Every structure is written in structure tokens, then in C-alpha cells.
Amino acid sequence: MEISKEIKTNFLNNKNMAMVNLMYTANWFRDLNKNILKKYNLLPQHYNVLRIVKGKYPDASCPSDIKSVMLDKGPDITRLIDKLVSMGYIERCLNQSNRRSMDIRISDKGTHVLKEMTQLMEAVRDQHFGLSEEEALTLSQLLDKARL
């Protein structure tokens, strides 16, 4: 359904409509995955941290590196990491070369849970993301251009 009909409004111009549509669609996809994350008692930001740490494995990550590449840079990285440590999904230890820094690594349990969640989220995406590979590339390029 067109965004103007979905939210029952008229837009001043196409740029305004595109911006609202972008935010609405991002929230729509976030909400599709909400039940998956809820099953694991996690937020989207926790999932993002797990993906980042897994991407660096077997190398360690540090909190500032994780924060710098997060999709949502607002949340407190320390609290996100604390929860993931308490759940056994990541491990934290002092960096041997810089005692003021922490090394963060994904645990076997975290790897397993991340794989499960990713498979479920990919199934949701495949069901609801109605774009071809070529259209998805075009959309991604347009989004990159919009951030210039």
C-alpha cells in the first residue's frame, strides 16, 4: 500500500514523502523481527552487537569499535555488552596489551543463538521483502546517495 494511504496523509513534496516512507518502512521491518528477538529476550541493538562481534571472530572486539559500527549508536554499549555477557552470549576479558581496554568475543552459545535468530529473520525477510536482487541493489544505491 502506498505510504500516503497507509498513514492517511498528504505530503508537501516527494522528498518529504520519501523520508517518511523510509522511517515507516524501517520501523515496519524492525517490528516484523520484534517477536523473534523477544523470544531470546533481546533488542535489535543486542542482535547488532552479536553480529559485529561474530564478524570479528576469532579476533576480539573492543566496546568503542563495536559502538563505531553499530546501526543505532544511541544505546549505552556497556549495558548492551553486560546483558549479553550475563546471558552467556559473549565473553569479556581484559586486553593483555592495554589493561584499560576490554576484549569482547562471541561465545559458542552466542554463535548458536545468533545463527538461529538470523535464520528466522532471513525467513521473514524472504517472505516480506518484495524486491528482486537488482531492485534491492538500486534501493541500496539510492539510500547511499541520500546520505551524501
mmCIF file with all atom_site columns, C-alpha atoms in Angstrom:
data_model
loop_
_atom_site.group_PDB
_atom_site.id
_atom_site.type_symbol
_atom_site.label_atom_id
_atom_site.label_alt_id
_atom_site.label_comp_id
_atom_site.label_asym_id
_atom_site.label_entity_id
_atom_site.label_seq_id
_atom_site.pdbx_PDB_ins_code
_atom_site.Cartn_x
_atom_site.Cartn_y
_atom_site.Cartn_z
_atom_site.occupancy
_atom_site.B_iso_or_equiv
_atom_site.pdbx_formal_charge
_atom_site.auth_seq_id
_atom_site.auth_comp_id
_atom_site.auth_asym_id
_atom_site.auth_atom_id
_atom_site.pdbx_PDB_model_num
ATOM 1   C CA . MET A 1 1   ? 0.000  0.000   0.000  1.00 0.00 ? 1   MET A CA 1
ATOM 2   C CA . GLU A 1 2   ? 1.254  3.486   -0.786 1.00 0.00 ? 2   GLU A CA 1
ATOM 3   C CA . ILE A 1 3   ? 2.631  5.393   2.194  1.00 0.00 ? 3   ILE A CA 1
ATOM 4   C CA . SER A 1 4   ? 0.122  8.252   1.850  1.00 0.00 ? 4   SER A CA 1
ATOM 5   C CA . LYS A 1 5   ? -2.742 5.767   2.144  1.00 0.00 ? 5   LYS A CA 1
ATOM 6   C CA . GLU A 1 6   ? -1.024 3.700   4.848  1.00 0.00 ? 6   GLU A CA 1
ATOM 7   C CA . ILE A 1 7   ? -0.643 6.660   7.216  1.00 0.00 ? 7   ILE A CA 1
ATOM 8   C CA . LYS A 1 8   ? -3.575 8.674   5.802  1.00 0.00 ? 8   LYS A CA 1
ATOM 9   C CA . THR A 1 9   ? -1.748 11.874  4.986  1.00 0.00 ? 9   THR A CA 1
ATOM 10  C CA . ASN A 1 10  ? -0.722 14.052  2.067  1.00 0.00 ? 10  ASN A CA 1
ATOM 11  C CA . PHE A 1 11  ? 2.852  15.196  1.699  1.00 0.00 ? 11  PHE A CA 1
ATOM 12  C CA . LEU A 1 12  ? 4.234  18.631  0.896  1.00 0.00 ? 12  LEU A CA 1
ATOM 13  C CA . ASN A 1 13  ? 6.674  17.175  -1.634 1.00 0.00 ? 13  ASN A CA 1
ATOM 14  C CA . ASN A 1 14  ? 8.253  13.924  -2.799 1.00 0.00 ? 14  ASN A CA 1
ATOM 15  C CA . LYS A 1 15  ? 11.367 14.324  -0.633 1.00 0.00 ? 15  LYS A CA 1
ATOM 16  C CA . ASN A 1 16  ? 9.204  14.600  2.479  1.00 0.00 ? 16  ASN A CA 1
ATOM 17  C CA . MET A 1 17  ? 7.200  11.562  1.373  1.00 0.00 ? 17  MET A CA 1
ATOM 18  C CA . ALA A 1 18  ? 10.380 9.546   0.744  1.00 0.00 ? 18  ALA A CA 1
ATOM 19  C CA . MET A 1 19  ? 11.827 10.413  4.168  1.00 0.00 ? 19  MET A CA 1
ATOM 20  C CA . VAL A 1 20  ? 8.611  9.439   5.985  1.00 0.00 ? 20  VAL A CA 1
ATOM 21  C CA . ASN A 1 21  ? 8.355  6.274   3.886  1.00 0.00 ? 21  ASN A CA 1
ATOM 22  C CA . LEU A 1 22  ? 11.942 5.350   4.753  1.00 0.00 ? 22  LEU A CA 1
ATOM 23  C CA . MET A 1 23  ? 11.347 5.744   8.500  1.00 0.00 ? 23  MET A CA 1
ATOM 24  C CA . TYR A 1 24  ? 7.975  3.985   8.355  1.00 0.00 ? 24  TYR A CA 1
ATOM 25  C CA . THR A 1 25  ? 9.421  1.044   6.387  1.00 0.00 ? 25  THR A CA 1
ATOM 26  C CA . ALA A 1 26  ? 12.456 0.707   8.673  1.00 0.00 ? 26  ALA A CA 1
ATOM 27  C CA . ASN A 1 27  ? 10.129 0.542   11.686 1.00 0.00 ? 27  ASN A CA 1
ATOM 28  C CA . TRP A 1 28  ? 7.862  -1.916  9.860  1.00 0.00 ? 28  TRP A CA 1
ATOM 29  C CA . PHE A 1 29  ? 10.775 -4.303  9.268  1.00 0.00 ? 29  PHE A CA 1
ATOM 30  C CA . ARG A 1 30  ? 12.013 -3.811  12.850 1.00 0.00 ? 30  ARG A CA 1
ATOM 31  C CA . ASP A 1 31  ? 8.560  -4.777  14.111 1.00 0.00 ? 31  ASP A CA 1
ATOM 32  C CA . LEU A 1 32  ? 8.498  -7.911  11.924 1.00 0.00 ? 32  LEU A CA 1
ATOM 33  C CA . ASN A 1 33  ? 11.621 -9.109  13.736 1.00 0.00 ? 33  ASN A CA 1
ATOM 34  C CA . LYS A 1 34  ? 10.462 -7.977  17.189 1.00 0.00 ? 34  LYS A CA 1
ATOM 35  C CA . ASN A 1 35  ? 8.831  -11.320 18.049 1.00 0.00 ? 35  ASN A CA 1
ATOM 36  C CA . ILE A 1 36  ? 11.966 -13.227 17.052 1.00 0.00 ? 36  ILE A CA 1
ATOM 37  C CA . LEU A 1 37  ? 14.136 -11.065 19.292 1.00 0.00 ? 37  LEU A CA 1
ATOM 38  C CA . LYS A 1 38  ? 11.569 -11.171 22.105 1.00 0.00 ? 38  LYS A CA 1
ATOM 39  C CA . LYS A 1 39  ? 11.817 -14.975 22.128 1.00 0.00 ? 39  LYS A CA 1
ATOM 40  C CA . TYR A 1 40  ? 15.512 -14.533 23.007 1.00 0.00 ? 40  TYR A CA 1
ATOM 41  C CA . ASN A 1 41  ? 14.871 -11.590 25.383 1.00 0.00 ? 41  ASN A CA 1
ATOM 42  C CA . LEU A 1 42  ? 16.960 -9.284  23.183 1.00 0.00 ? 42  LEU A CA 1
ATOM 43  C CA . LEU A 1 43  ? 16.636 -5.908  21.498 1.00 0.00 ? 43  LEU A CA 1
ATOM 44  C CA . PRO A 1 44  ? 17.697 -5.118  17.928 1.00 0.00 ? 44  PRO A CA 1
ATOM 45  C CA . GLN A 1 45  ? 20.803 -3.453  19.363 1.00 0.00 ? 45  GLN A CA 1
ATOM 46  C CA . HIS A 1 46  ? 21.830 -6.701  21.104 1.00 0.00 ? 46  HIS A CA 1
ATOM 47  C CA . TYR A 1 47  ? 21.438 -8.561  17.816 1.00 0.00 ? 47  TYR A CA 1
ATOM 48  C CA . ASN A 1 48  ? 23.573 -5.914  16.114 1.00 0.00 ? 48  ASN A CA 1
ATOM 49  C CA . VAL A 1 49  ? 26.329 -6.286  18.751 1.00 0.00 ? 49  VAL A CA 1
ATOM 50  C CA . LEU A 1 50  ? 26.306 -10.072 18.316 1.00 0.00 ? 50  LEU A CA 1
ATOM 51  C CA . ARG A 1 51  ? 26.655 -9.715  14.543 1.00 0.00 ? 51  ARG A CA 1
ATOM 52  C CA . ILE A 1 52  ? 29.528 -7.241  14.896 1.00 0.00 ? 52  ILE A CA 1
ATOM 53  C CA . VAL A 1 53  ? 31.421 -9.396  17.400 1.00 0.00 ? 53  VAL A CA 1
ATOM 54  C CA . LYS A 1 54  ? 30.827 -12.521 15.298 1.00 0.00 ? 54  LYS A CA 1
ATOM 55  C CA . GLY A 1 55  ? 32.146 -10.676 12.241 1.00 0.00 ? 55  GLY A CA 1
ATOM 56  C CA . LYS A 1 56  ? 35.472 -10.042 14.008 1.00 0.00 ? 56  LYS A CA 1
ATOM 57  C CA . TYR A 1 57  ? 35.798 -13.602 15.362 1.00 0.00 ? 57  TYR A CA 1
ATOM 58  C CA . PRO A 1 58  ? 38.314 -15.101 16.136 1.00 0.00 ? 58  PRO A CA 1
ATOM 59  C CA . ASP A 1 59  ? 39.766 -11.638 16.743 1.00 0.00 ? 59  ASP A CA 1
ATOM 60  C CA . ALA A 1 60  ? 38.458 -9.702  19.716 1.00 0.00 ? 60  ALA A CA 1
ATOM 61  C CA . SER A 1 61  ? 36.442 -6.502  19.525 1.00 0.00 ? 61  SER A CA 1
ATOM 62  C CA . CYS A 1 62  ? 36.540 -3.619  21.949 1.00 0.00 ? 62  CYS A CA 1
ATOM 63  C CA . PRO A 1 63  ? 33.474 -1.624  23.011 1.00 0.00 ? 63  PRO A CA 1
ATOM 64  C CA . SER A 1 64  ? 34.498 1.532   21.131 1.00 0.00 ? 64  SER A CA 1
ATOM 65  C CA . ASP A 1 65  ? 34.994 -0.425  17.887 1.00 0.00 ? 65  ASP A CA 1
ATOM 66  C CA . ILE A 1 66  ? 31.601 -2.077  18.316 1.00 0.00 ? 66  ILE A CA 1
ATOM 67  C CA . LYS A 1 67  ? 29.914 1.268   19.004 1.00 0.00 ? 67  LYS A CA 1
ATOM 68  C CA . SER A 1 68  ? 31.518 2.887   15.944 1.00 0.00 ? 68  SER A CA 1
ATOM 69  C CA . VAL A 1 69  ? 29.877 0.446   13.520 1.00 0.00 ? 69  VAL A CA 1
ATOM 70  C CA . MET A 1 70  ? 26.511 -0.083  15.231 1.00 0.00 ? 70  MET A CA 1
ATOM 71  C CA . LEU A 1 71  ? 23.391 0.730   13.246 1.00 0.00 ? 71  LEU A CA 1
ATOM 72  C CA . ASP A 1 72  ? 21.905 2.545   16.250 1.00 0.00 ? 72  ASP A CA 1
ATOM 73  C CA . LYS A 1 73  ? 24.665 4.454   18.019 1.00 0.00 ? 73  LYS A CA 1
ATOM 74  C CA . GLY A 1 74  ? 22.382 5.780   20.767 1.00 0.00 ? 74  GLY A CA 1
ATOM 75  C CA . PRO A 1 75  ? 22.237 2.948   23.307 1.00 0.00 ? 75  PRO A CA 1
ATOM 76  C CA . ASP A 1 76  ? 24.757 2.517   26.116 1.00 0.00 ? 76  ASP A CA 1
ATOM 77  C CA . ILE A 1 77  ? 27.221 -0.050  24.748 1.00 0.00 ? 77  ILE A CA 1
ATOM 78  C CA . THR A 1 78  ? 28.303 -1.094  28.251 1.00 0.00 ? 78  THR A CA 1
ATOM 79  C CA . ARG A 1 79  ? 24.756 -2.114  29.212 1.00 0.00 ? 79  ARG A CA 1
ATOM 80  C CA . LEU A 1 80  ? 24.266 -3.979  25.931 1.00 0.00 ? 80  LEU A CA 1
ATOM 81  C CA . ILE A 1 81  ? 27.503 -5.897  26.485 1.00 0.00 ? 81  ILE A CA 1
ATOM 82  C CA . ASP A 1 82  ? 26.669 -6.550  30.168 1.00 0.00 ? 82  ASP A CA 1
ATOM 83  C CA . LYS A 1 83  ? 23.388 -8.204  29.225 1.00 0.00 ? 83  LYS A CA 1
ATOM 84  C CA . LEU A 1 84  ? 24.992 -10.335 26.511 1.00 0.00 ? 84  LEU A CA 1
ATOM 85  C CA . VAL A 1 85  ? 27.720 -11.413 28.961 1.00 0.00 ? 85  VAL A CA 1
ATOM 86  C CA . SER A 1 86  ? 25.116 -12.286 31.623 1.00 0.00 ? 86  SER A CA 1
ATOM 87  C CA . MET A 1 87  ? 23.258 -14.414 29.076 1.00 0.00 ? 87  MET A CA 1
ATOM 88  C CA . GLY A 1 88  ? 26.481 -16.196 28.109 1.00 0.00 ? 88  GLY A CA 1
ATOM 89  C CA . TYR A 1 89  ? 26.398 -14.954 24.502 1.00 0.00 ? 89  TYR A CA 1
ATOM 90  C CA . ILE A 1 90  ? 29.681 -13.052 24.630 1.00 0.00 ? 90  ILE A CA 1
ATOM 91  C CA . GLU A 1 91  ? 32.789 -13.154 26.794 1.00 0.00 ? 91  GLU A CA 1
ATOM 92  C CA . ARG A 1 92  ? 34.656 -10.160 28.152 1.00 0.00 ? 92  ARG A CA 1
ATOM 93  C CA . CYS A 1 93  ? 38.217 -10.076 29.454 1.00 0.00 ? 93  CYS A CA 1
ATOM 94  C CA . LEU A 1 94  ? 40.989 -7.528  29.955 1.00 0.00 ? 94  LEU A CA 1
ATOM 95  C CA . ASN A 1 95  ? 43.130 -6.798  26.925 1.00 0.00 ? 95  ASN A CA 1
ATOM 96  C CA . GLN A 1 96  ? 46.650 -8.038  27.685 1.00 0.00 ? 96  GLN A CA 1
ATOM 97  C CA . SER A 1 97  ? 48.408 -5.197  25.825 1.00 0.00 ? 97  SER A CA 1
ATOM 98  C CA . ASN A 1 98  ? 46.147 -2.406  27.115 1.00 0.00 ? 98  ASN A CA 1
ATOM 99  C CA . ARG A 1 99  ? 44.849 -3.100  30.611 1.00 0.00 ? 99  ARG A CA 1
ATOM 100 C CA . ARG A 1 100 ? 42.324 -0.249  30.309 1.00 0.00 ? 100 ARG A CA 1
ATOM 101 C CA . SER A 1 101 ? 40.616 -1.944  27.370 1.00 0.00 ? 101 SER A CA 1
ATOM 102 C CA . MET A 1 102 ? 38.292 -4.941  27.237 1.00 0.00 ? 102 MET A CA 1
ATOM 103 C CA . ASP A 1 103 ? 38.349 -7.744  24.691 1.00 0.00 ? 103 ASP A CA 1
ATOM 104 C CA . ILE A 1 104 ? 34.918 -8.912  23.597 1.00 0.00 ? 104 ILE A CA 1
ATOM 105 C CA . ARG A 1 105 ? 34.428 -12.269 21.845 1.00 0.00 ? 105 ARG A CA 1
ATOM 106 C CA . ILE A 1 106 ? 31.327 -14.235 20.918 1.00 0.00 ? 106 ILE A CA 1
ATOM 107 C CA . SER A 1 107 ? 30.847 -17.493 22.831 1.00 0.00 ? 107 SER A CA 1
ATOM 108 C CA . ASP A 1 108 ? 29.787 -20.826 21.349 1.00 0.00 ? 108 ASP A CA 1
ATOM 109 C CA . LYS A 1 109 ? 26.336 -20.243 22.863 1.00 0.00 ? 109 LYS A CA 1
ATOM 110 C CA . GLY A 1 110 ? 26.207 -16.774 21.277 1.00 0.00 ? 110 GLY A CA 1
ATOM 111 C CA . THR A 1 111 ? 27.239 -18.169 17.900 1.00 0.00 ? 111 THR A CA 1
ATOM 112 C CA . HIS A 1 112 ? 24.473 -20.775 18.104 1.00 0.00 ? 112 HIS A CA 1
ATOM 113 C CA . VAL A 1 113 ? 21.792 -18.258 19.140 1.00 0.00 ? 113 VAL A CA 1
ATOM 114 C CA . LEU A 1 114 ? 22.905 -15.750 16.505 1.00 0.00 ? 114 LEU A CA 1
ATOM 115 C CA . LYS A 1 115 ? 22.650 -18.420 13.808 1.00 0.00 ? 115 LYS A CA 1
ATOM 116 C CA . GLU A 1 116 ? 19.130 -19.366 14.955 1.00 0.00 ? 116 GLU A CA 1
ATOM 117 C CA . MET A 1 117 ? 17.931 -15.748 15.041 1.00 0.00 ? 117 MET A CA 1
ATOM 118 C CA . THR A 1 118 ? 19.500 -14.950 11.670 1.00 0.00 ? 118 THR A CA 1
ATOM 119 C CA . GLN A 1 119 ? 17.790 -17.918 10.019 1.00 0.00 ? 119 GLN A CA 1
ATOM 120 C CA . LEU A 1 120 ? 14.424 -16.835 11.425 1.00 0.00 ? 120 LEU A CA 1
ATOM 121 C CA . MET A 1 121 ? 14.990 -13.224 10.344 1.00 0.00 ? 121 MET A CA 1
ATOM 122 C CA . GLU A 1 122 ? 16.053 -14.294 6.850  1.00 0.00 ? 122 GLU A CA 1
ATOM 123 C CA . ALA A 1 123 ? 12.814 -16.276 6.523  1.00 0.00 ? 123 ALA A CA 1
ATOM 124 C CA . VAL A 1 124 ? 10.834 -13.152 7.498  1.00 0.00 ? 124 VAL A CA 1
ATOM 125 C CA . ARG A 1 125 ? 12.841 -11.066 5.028  1.00 0.00 ? 125 ARG A CA 1
ATOM 126 C CA . ASP A 1 126 ? 12.298 -13.576 2.217  1.00 0.00 ? 126 ASP A CA 1
ATOM 127 C CA . GLN A 1 127 ? 8.572  -13.565 2.929  1.00 0.00 ? 127 GLN A CA 1
ATOM 128 C CA . HIS A 1 128 ? 8.137  -9.773  3.185  1.00 0.00 ? 128 HIS A CA 1
ATOM 129 C CA . PHE A 1 129 ? 10.924 -8.109  1.165  1.00 0.00 ? 129 PHE A CA 1
ATOM 130 C CA . GLY A 1 130 ? 9.250  -7.822  -2.230 1.00 0.00 ? 130 GLY A CA 1
ATOM 131 C CA . LEU A 1 131 ? 12.255 -6.668  -4.258 1.00 0.00 ? 131 LEU A CA 1
ATOM 132 C CA . SER A 1 132 ? 14.409 -8.518  -6.770 1.00 0.00 ? 132 SER A CA 1
ATOM 133 C CA . GLU A 1 133 ? 18.186 -8.577  -6.282 1.00 0.00 ? 133 GLU A CA 1
ATOM 134 C CA . GLU A 1 134 ? 18.534 -5.840  -8.910 1.00 0.00 ? 134 GLU A CA 1
ATOM 135 C CA . GLU A 1 135 ? 15.849 -3.682  -7.266 1.00 0.00 ? 135 GLU A CA 1
ATOM 136 C CA . ALA A 1 136 ? 17.456 -4.208  -3.849 1.00 0.00 ? 136 ALA A CA 1
ATOM 137 C CA . LEU A 1 137 ? 20.809 -3.028  -5.246 1.00 0.00 ? 137 LEU A CA 1
ATOM 138 C CA . THR A 1 138 ? 19.166 0.054   -6.772 1.00 0.00 ? 138 THR A CA 1
ATOM 139 C CA . LEU A 1 139 ? 17.425 0.843   -3.479 1.00 0.00 ? 139 LEU A CA 1
ATOM 140 C CA . SER A 1 140 ? 20.683 0.458   -1.568 1.00 0.00 ? 140 SER A CA 1
ATOM 141 C CA . GLN A 1 141 ? 22.471 2.773   -4.013 1.00 0.00 ? 141 GLN A CA 1
ATOM 142 C CA . LEU A 1 142 ? 19.706 5.373   -3.709 1.00 0.00 ? 142 LEU A CA 1
ATOM 143 C CA . LEU A 1 143 ? 19.908 5.197   0.098  1.00 0.00 ? 143 LEU A CA 1
ATOM 144 C CA . ASP A 1 144 ? 23.684 5.656   -0.085 1.00 0.00 ? 144 ASP A CA 1
ATOM 145 C CA . LYS A 1 145 ? 23.130 8.699   -2.316 1.00 0.00 ? 145 LYS A CA 1
ATOM 146 C CA . ALA A 1 146 ? 20.547 10.131  0.092  1.00 0.00 ? 146 ALA A CA 1
ATOM 147 C CA . ARG A 1 147 ? 23.166 10.190  2.883  1.00 0.00 ? 147 ARG A CA 1
ATOM 148 C CA . LEU A 1 148 ? 25.623 12.357  0.921  1.00 0.00 ? 148 LEU A CA 1
#
